[in-house]
Coordinates of C-alpha atoms in Angstrom, one line a residue:
M1 CA -11.4 -27.1 3.4
S2 CA -7.9 -26.1 2.5
Y3 CA -6.0 -23.0 3.7
Y4 CA -2.7 -21.3 3.2
E5 CA -0.1 -21.6 6.0
I6 CA 2.4 -18.7 5.9
Q7 CA 5.5 -18.4 8.1
G8 CA 6.0 -14.7 7.9
G9 CA 9.1 -12.5 7.9
R10 CA 10.9 -14.0 5.0
P11 CA 12.1 -11.5 2.4
L12 CA 11.1 -12.1 -1.2
Y13 CA 13.7 -12.2 -4.0
G14 CA 13.6 -13.1 -7.7
T15 CA 11.8 -12.6 -10.9
L16 CA 8.2 -13.5 -11.7
A17 CA 6.2 -13.3 -14.9
V18 CA 2.7 -11.9 -14.2
H19 CA -0.2 -13.9 -15.5
G20 CA -2.9 -12.6 -17.9
A21 CA -5.4 -10.1 -16.6
K22 CA -8.6 -11.5 -15.1
N23 CA -10.4 -8.3 -15.8
S24 CA -9.3 -8.4 -19.5
V25 CA -9.8 -12.0 -20.3
L26 CA -13.4 -12.4 -19.1
P27 CA -14.9 -9.7 -21.4
I28 CA -12.6 -10.9 -24.2
L29 CA -14.0 -14.4 -23.8
A30 CA -17.5 -13.0 -24.0
A31 CA -16.4 -11.1 -27.2
C32 CA -15.4 -14.3 -28.8
L33 CA -19.2 -14.9 -29.3
L34 CA -19.1 -12.2 -31.9
V35 CA -16.6 -14.1 -34.1
P36 CA -18.1 -17.0 -36.3
G37 CA -14.9 -19.0 -36.1
Q38 CA -12.0 -20.1 -34.0
C39 CA -10.1 -17.6 -31.8
V40 CA -7.0 -18.3 -29.7
L41 CA -6.3 -16.3 -26.6
H42 CA -2.7 -16.5 -25.3
N43 CA -1.6 -15.6 -21.7
C44 CA -5.0 -16.8 -20.5
P45 CA -4.8 -17.3 -16.7
D46 CA -6.1 -20.5 -15.1
L47 CA -8.6 -19.1 -12.7
S48 CA -11.9 -20.3 -11.4
D49 CA -13.6 -17.3 -13.0
V50 CA -12.1 -18.2 -16.3
S51 CA -13.3 -21.9 -15.9
A52 CA -16.8 -20.6 -15.2
T53 CA -16.7 -18.5 -18.3
L54 CA -15.6 -21.4 -20.4
D55 CA -18.5 -23.4 -19.0
I56 CA -20.9 -20.7 -20.1
L57 CA -19.4 -20.7 -23.6
R58 CA -19.7 -24.5 -23.9
L59 CA -23.3 -24.3 -22.8
L60 CA -24.0 -21.8 -25.5
G61 CA -22.6 -24.2 -28.1
C62 CA -19.0 -23.1 -28.4
R63 CA -15.9 -25.3 -28.4
A64 CA -13.8 -24.0 -25.5
D65 CA -10.5 -25.8 -24.8
R66 CA -7.4 -24.9 -22.8
E67 CA -4.0 -25.7 -24.2
G68 CA -1.4 -24.6 -21.7
D69 CA -1.7 -20.9 -21.1
A70 CA -3.9 -20.5 -24.2
V71 CA -7.6 -21.1 -24.7
V72 CA -9.2 -22.0 -28.0
I73 CA -12.8 -20.7 -28.6
D74 CA -14.8 -21.7 -31.6
A75 CA -18.1 -19.9 -31.8
S76 CA -18.9 -21.0 -35.4
S77 CA -22.4 -22.1 -34.4
L78 CA -24.3 -21.2 -31.2
T79 CA -27.1 -23.4 -30.0
R80 CA -28.7 -21.3 -27.3
W81 CA -29.0 -17.8 -26.0
N82 CA -30.0 -18.4 -22.4
I83 CA -27.6 -18.9 -19.4
P84 CA -28.9 -20.7 -16.3
E85 CA -28.9 -19.2 -12.9
H86 CA -26.3 -21.5 -11.4
L87 CA -23.7 -20.4 -13.9
M88 CA -24.6 -16.7 -13.7
R89 CA -24.2 -16.7 -10.0
E90 CA -20.5 -17.8 -10.2
M91 CA -19.2 -14.3 -11.1
R92 CA -20.2 -10.7 -11.6
S93 CA -18.7 -10.3 -15.0
S94 CA -21.1 -12.9 -16.5
V95 CA -23.5 -10.0 -17.2
T96 CA -21.1 -9.0 -20.1
F97 CA -22.6 -11.9 -22.1
L98 CA -25.7 -9.8 -22.4
G99 CA -24.2 -7.4 -24.9
A100 CA -22.4 -10.1 -26.8
L101 CA -25.5 -12.3 -27.2
L102 CA -27.6 -9.4 -28.4
A103 CA -25.0 -8.5 -31.0
R104 CA -24.6 -12.0 -32.3
L105 CA -28.1 -13.6 -31.9
G106 CA -30.4 -10.7 -31.3
E107 CA -31.7 -12.1 -28.0
A108 CA -30.5 -13.2 -24.6
E109 CA -31.9 -14.5 -21.4
L110 CA -30.0 -14.7 -18.1
S111 CA -30.4 -14.2 -14.4
Y112 CA -28.8 -11.5 -12.3
P113 CA -25.0 -12.2 -11.8
G114 CA -23.2 -13.2 -8.7
G115 CA -19.6 -12.5 -7.5
C116 CA -18.0 -11.1 -4.4
E117 CA -20.3 -9.4 -1.9
L118 CA -19.0 -5.8 -2.1
G119 CA -22.2 -4.0 -1.5
P120 CA -24.9 -2.9 -4.0
R121 CA -23.7 -3.1 -7.5
P122 CA -26.8 -2.6 -9.6
I123 CA -26.6 -3.3 -13.3
D124 CA -28.9 -0.4 -14.1
L125 CA -26.2 1.3 -16.1
H126 CA -25.8 -1.9 -18.3
L127 CA -29.5 -2.1 -19.0
A128 CA -29.8 1.7 -19.6
A129 CA -27.0 1.6 -22.2
L130 CA -28.5 -1.4 -24.1
R131 CA -32.0 0.1 -24.0
A132 CA -30.5 3.4 -25.4
L133 CA -29.2 1.3 -28.4
G134 CA -32.8 0.0 -29.0
A135 CA -32.8 -3.3 -27.1
E136 CA -36.0 -4.4 -25.4
I137 CA -35.3 -5.8 -21.9
L138 CA -37.9 -7.2 -19.5
E139 CA -37.1 -8.0 -15.9
E140 CA -39.1 -11.1 -14.8
Q141 CA -38.7 -12.8 -11.5
G142 CA -34.9 -12.2 -11.2
A143 CA -34.3 -12.9 -14.9
L144 CA -33.5 -10.6 -17.8
V145 CA -35.2 -11.3 -21.1
C146 CA -33.6 -9.3 -23.9
R147 CA -34.5 -8.9 -27.6
R148 CA -32.9 -7.0 -30.4
G149 CA -35.8 -4.6 -30.8
T150 CA -34.6 -1.8 -33.1
L151 CA -30.9 -1.9 -32.4
R152 CA -29.1 0.8 -34.3
G153 CA -26.1 3.1 -33.8
R154 CA -26.6 6.3 -31.9
E155 CA -25.0 8.5 -29.2
I156 CA -25.4 7.2 -25.6
C157 CA -24.0 8.6 -22.4
L158 CA -23.1 6.6 -19.3
A159 CA -24.1 8.3 -16.1
V160 CA -20.9 7.1 -14.4
P161 CA -17.8 5.4 -16.0
S162 CA -18.7 1.8 -15.2
V163 CA -16.3 -0.8 -16.6
G164 CA -18.9 -3.4 -17.1
A165 CA -21.5 -1.1 -18.7
T166 CA -18.8 0.2 -21.0
E167 CA -17.9 -3.4 -22.1
N168 CA -21.6 -4.3 -22.6
A169 CA -22.3 -1.2 -24.6
V170 CA -19.3 -1.8 -26.9
L171 CA -20.1 -5.4 -27.5
A172 CA -23.8 -4.7 -28.2
A173 CA -22.8 -1.8 -30.5
C174 CA -20.7 -4.2 -32.6
G175 CA -24.0 -5.7 -33.8
C176 CA -25.8 -2.3 -34.4
P177 CA -26.1 -0.9 -37.9
G178 CA -24.5 2.5 -38.1
V179 CA -22.2 4.4 -35.8
T180 CA -22.5 4.3 -32.0
T181 CA -20.8 7.0 -29.9
I182 CA -20.5 6.1 -26.2
V183 CA -19.7 9.1 -24.0
G184 CA -18.5 8.9 -20.4
V185 CA -17.0 5.4 -20.7
A186 CA -14.5 3.8 -18.3
R187 CA -10.9 4.4 -19.2
E188 CA -9.3 1.3 -17.6
P189 CA -6.5 -0.5 -19.5
E190 CA -8.7 -3.6 -19.7
I191 CA -11.1 -1.7 -21.9
A192 CA -8.3 -0.9 -24.3
D193 CA -7.4 -4.6 -24.2
L194 CA -10.9 -5.5 -25.2
Q195 CA -10.8 -3.0 -28.0
G196 CA -7.4 -4.5 -29.1
F197 CA -9.0 -7.9 -29.5
L198 CA -12.0 -6.6 -31.3
Q199 CA -9.9 -4.6 -33.7
A200 CA -7.7 -7.6 -34.4
A201 CA -10.9 -9.5 -35.3
G202 CA -11.9 -6.8 -37.7
A203 CA -14.3 -4.7 -35.6
R204 CA -14.2 -1.0 -36.1
V205 CA -13.9 0.3 -32.5
T206 CA -11.8 3.3 -31.5
G207 CA -11.3 5.6 -28.5
A208 CA -10.6 3.2 -25.6
G209 CA -8.5 4.9 -23.0
T210 CA -10.4 8.2 -23.5
S211 CA -13.8 9.2 -22.3
T212 CA -15.5 8.5 -25.6
I213 CA -15.6 5.3 -27.7
E214 CA -16.9 5.0 -31.2
V215 CA -18.1 1.8 -32.8
E216 CA -19.0 1.3 -36.4
G217 CA -21.3 -1.7 -36.2
C218 CA -21.9 -4.8 -38.2
A219 CA -18.3 -5.2 -39.4
E220 CA -17.5 -8.7 -40.7
L221 CA -15.4 -10.4 -38.0
H222 CA -12.8 -13.1 -38.5
P223 CA -10.9 -15.6 -36.4
V224 CA -7.9 -14.1 -34.6
E225 CA -5.0 -15.0 -32.2
Y226 CA -4.6 -12.5 -29.4
R227 CA -2.4 -12.1 -26.3
V228 CA -4.1 -10.9 -23.1
M229 CA -2.4 -8.1 -21.2
G230 CA -0.7 -8.8 -17.9
D231 CA -2.7 -8.5 -14.7
R232 CA -2.0 -5.2 -13.1
I233 CA -3.8 -6.1 -9.8
A234 CA -1.9 -9.4 -9.5
A235 CA 1.3 -7.3 -10.1
A236 CA 0.2 -4.9 -7.3
T237 CA -0.3 -7.9 -5.0
Y238 CA 3.2 -9.2 -5.5
L239 CA 4.7 -5.8 -5.2
C240 CA 2.8 -5.2 -1.9
G241 CA 3.9 -8.6 -0.7
C242 CA 7.5 -7.7 -1.2
A243 CA 6.9 -4.2 0.4
A244 CA 5.6 -5.9 3.5
A245 CA 8.1 -8.8 3.8
G246 CA 11.2 -6.9 2.5
G247 CA 13.5 -8.0 -0.3
E248 CA 13.6 -7.2 -4.0
V249 CA 11.4 -8.6 -6.8
S250 CA 11.3 -8.1 -10.5
L251 CA 7.9 -8.5 -12.3
T252 CA 7.7 -9.0 -16.1
G253 CA 4.8 -9.0 -18.5
V254 CA 3.0 -6.0 -17.0
S255 CA 3.1 -2.4 -18.1
P256 CA 4.2 0.1 -15.4
D257 CA 2.0 2.7 -17.0
T258 CA -1.1 0.8 -15.9
L259 CA 0.0 0.9 -12.2
T260 CA 1.2 4.5 -11.8
A261 CA -1.2 5.2 -8.9
V262 CA -0.1 2.2 -7.0
L263 CA 3.7 2.6 -7.7
T264 CA 3.5 6.2 -6.5
C265 CA 2.1 5.1 -3.1
L266 CA 4.7 2.4 -2.7
E267 CA 7.5 4.8 -3.5
E268 CA 6.1 7.3 -1.0
A269 CA 6.0 4.5 1.6
G270 CA 9.8 4.0 1.2
C271 CA 10.2 1.4 -1.5
A272 CA 12.8 1.8 -4.3
L273 CA 11.3 1.3 -7.8
H274 CA 12.7 0.9 -11.2
T275 CA 10.6 0.4 -14.3
G276 CA 11.1 -0.5 -18.0
P277 CA 9.0 -1.8 -20.9
D278 CA 6.8 -4.4 -19.3
Q279 CA 8.9 -4.7 -16.2
I280 CA 8.7 -3.4 -12.6
V281 CA 11.5 -3.9 -10.0
L282 CA 10.7 -3.1 -6.3
A283 CA 13.1 -3.2 -3.4
S284 CA 12.0 -2.9 0.2
R285 CA 14.7 -2.5 2.9
A286 CA 12.9 -0.9 5.9
L287 CA 9.5 -0.6 7.6
L288 CA 7.0 1.1 5.3
R289 CA 5.9 4.5 6.4
G290 CA 2.6 6.3 6.3
I291 CA 1.6 8.1 3.1
S292 CA -0.7 10.7 1.8
P293 CA -4.4 9.8 1.8
V294 CA -5.3 7.0 -0.6
R295 CA -8.6 7.6 -2.4
T296 CA -10.0 5.0 -4.8
A297 CA -11.3 6.3 -8.1
P298 CA -11.9 5.2 -11.7
Y299 CA -8.8 4.9 -13.8
P300 CA -6.3 6.5 -13.8
G301 CA -7.0 7.0 -10.1
F302 CA -6.1 4.5 -7.4
P303 CA -7.8 1.2 -8.2
T304 CA -10.4 -0.1 -5.7
D305 CA -9.0 -3.6 -6.4
A306 CA -5.7 -2.6 -4.8
Q307 CA -7.1 -0.8 -1.8
A308 CA -7.1 -3.8 0.6
I309 CA -3.8 -5.0 -0.6
L310 CA -1.9 -1.8 0.0
M311 CA -3.7 -1.4 3.3
A312 CA -2.4 -4.8 4.5
A313 CA 1.2 -3.8 3.6
L314 CA 1.0 -0.4 5.4
A315 CA -0.7 -1.9 8.5
G316 CA 2.6 -3.6 9.4
G317 CA 4.6 -0.4 8.9
E318 CA 4.8 2.8 10.8
G319 CA 2.9 6.1 10.7
A320 CA -0.7 6.7 9.7
T321 CA -2.5 6.5 6.3
L322 CA -6.1 7.5 5.5
F323 CA -8.0 5.4 3.0
E324 CA -11.2 6.6 1.3
E325 CA -13.2 4.0 -0.6
N326 CA -15.3 5.7 -3.3
I327 CA -16.3 2.8 -5.6
F328 CA -17.9 0.1 -3.4
D329 CA -19.9 0.3 -0.2
S330 CA -18.6 -2.9 1.5
R331 CA -14.9 -3.0 0.6
Y332 CA -13.6 -2.9 4.2
R333 CA -14.7 -6.4 5.1
H334 CA -11.1 -7.5 5.3
V335 CA -10.4 -5.0 8.2
D336 CA -11.8 -7.2 10.9
E337 CA -9.5 -10.0 9.7
L338 CA -6.5 -7.7 9.7
R339 CA -7.3 -6.7 13.2
R340 CA -7.0 -10.3 14.3
M341 CA -3.4 -10.0 13.2
G342 CA -2.9 -6.9 15.4
A343 CA -3.7 -4.2 12.8
D344 CA -4.8 -0.8 14.1
I345 CA -7.5 0.3 11.7
Q346 CA -10.5 2.5 12.5
V347 CA -13.4 2.7 10.0
A348 CA -16.0 5.4 9.7
G349 CA -18.2 5.2 6.7
R350 CA -16.1 5.3 3.5
A351 CA -12.9 6.2 5.5
A352 CA -10.4 4.0 7.2
M353 CA -7.5 5.2 9.2
V354 CA -4.5 2.8 9.3
S355 CA -2.0 3.3 12.0
G356 CA 1.1 1.2 11.5
V357 CA 2.0 -1.1 14.4
G358 CA 5.5 -1.9 13.4
R359 CA 4.8 -5.6 12.7
L360 CA 1.7 -7.7 12.5
H361 CA 1.4 -11.1 14.1
G362 CA 0.2 -14.4 12.6
A363 CA -3.4 -15.5 13.2
A364 CA -6.1 -17.7 11.7
V365 CA -8.1 -15.5 9.3
R366 CA -10.4 -16.1 6.4
S367 CA -10.8 -14.5 3.0
T368 CA -13.9 -12.3 2.8
D369 CA -13.6 -11.7 -1.0
L370 CA -11.1 -11.9 -3.8
R371 CA -8.9 -8.9 -3.0
G372 CA -9.5 -9.1 0.7
G373 CA -8.1 -12.7 0.6
A374 CA -5.0 -11.4 -1.3
A375 CA -4.6 -8.7 1.3
L376 CA -4.4 -11.3 4.1
V377 CA -1.7 -13.2 2.2
V378 CA 0.2 -9.9 1.9
A379 CA -0.2 -9.3 5.7
G380 CA 0.9 -12.8 6.4
L381 CA 4.1 -12.4 4.4
G382 CA 5.2 -9.6 6.6
A383 CA 3.8 -10.8 9.9
E384 CA 5.7 -12.4 12.8
G385 CA 4.7 -16.1 13.3
V386 CA 2.3 -18.3 11.4
T387 CA -0.8 -17.0 9.5
Q388 CA -3.5 -19.3 8.2
V389 CA -5.7 -17.9 5.4
G390 CA -8.9 -19.8 4.8
E391 CA -11.7 -19.6 2.2
L392 CA -9.2 -19.9 -0.7
R393 CA -12.1 -20.2 -3.2
H394 CA -12.2 -16.4 -3.2
I395 CA -8.5 -16.1 -4.0
R396 CA -8.6 -18.6 -6.8
R397 CA -11.1 -16.4 -8.7
G398 CA -8.3 -14.0 -9.6
Y399 CA -4.9 -15.5 -8.8
Q400 CA -3.2 -18.4 -10.6
A401 CA -0.9 -20.4 -8.4
L402 CA -0.5 -17.6 -5.8
D403 CA 1.2 -19.9 -3.3
K404 CA 3.6 -21.5 -5.8
N405 CA 4.6 -18.1 -7.2
L406 CA 5.3 -16.7 -3.8
S407 CA 7.3 -19.8 -2.9
A408 CA 9.4 -19.3 -6.0
L409 CA 10.2 -15.9 -4.6
G410 CA 11.3 -17.3 -1.3
A411 CA 8.1 -17.1 0.8
D412 CA 7.4 -19.9 3.3
I413 CA 3.8 -20.6 2.1
R414 CA 2.0 -23.8 1.4
E415 CA -1.5 -25.0 1.0
I416 CA -2.8 -27.3 3.7
P417 CA -5.7 -29.7 2.6

């Protein structure tokens, strides 16, 4: 099994174009099912989660081909509405196919989704939203059997602003006669990106970025070419890597406005930041210092996906920082691995106190999940000595050529078979 070998302590310098957003492209690929024709998605990252999604689309009867950084999806004719368990278990976001299949075919059958083990993540909100639209959903032996029922537009309210439930409700509403008003939706930029794709294809969807989205269903959709937004969490990873190792990097293809919470923390920790349209420049010249408490929250709050990554950078600095994880129950699984590198982190429930140790040291560690794996790479970049990061399958779910991109910035990192 391969691993990354990192010789830490080398500052990062240079410019890097950030790949397309994993959390945008997956629901957009599911949304392609609504379009009876060929869609082209540009800036589509080459990730294992994307490959798994393309496999699902092919199984359903779509043409799904990659051409460089673009994918071509032709959903002119679908041949099935059920997704087998082995494909569903590849990733959490596969549940978004539920709303898309209901809207296009009026039925769907799939098993409960997989993904990183981050604690209980029930899909009750997804099912409640679809049932509120009139869908009939039976849960049988770990499978979900869904029928159109009496789908029609109406007002529904999400109990919490779940990203996945918002996406499912929007996609299903595209196939509902009348107007659907969804209150209490997630406001993440990736939701706005999904709306952008749907609007480009002819759907009548408005409100993304606010707490209420309105969908006028049953619009006639047409083929479209669309460019996926840059990945703000990948950008946060490269920024934290530079913050930990020192140096100066310029990231292009990502909007600074989507990373305000992360950039504020890095600036408070001592980094110099300059931003422009779709560009972020970070310079790190000294040890990072402790900052105000970091509390994860739905957008525009601090993203849970960046919690482990920032923690890894601050662990090799000085001063103390309190983290509070408010989204997932098991998002501190990376802490034990950081402790192997000399980190001083004390966990109590949802809180983690990080006391900077000046500099971490290299060790053999393993990725516990996608963002936990990225955090270990960030820690290794700033550590003294050699760090070996195993279980790369987690990292490949959300990062395209992470080692090659870091090498291009001057890091001493390579994959060992």
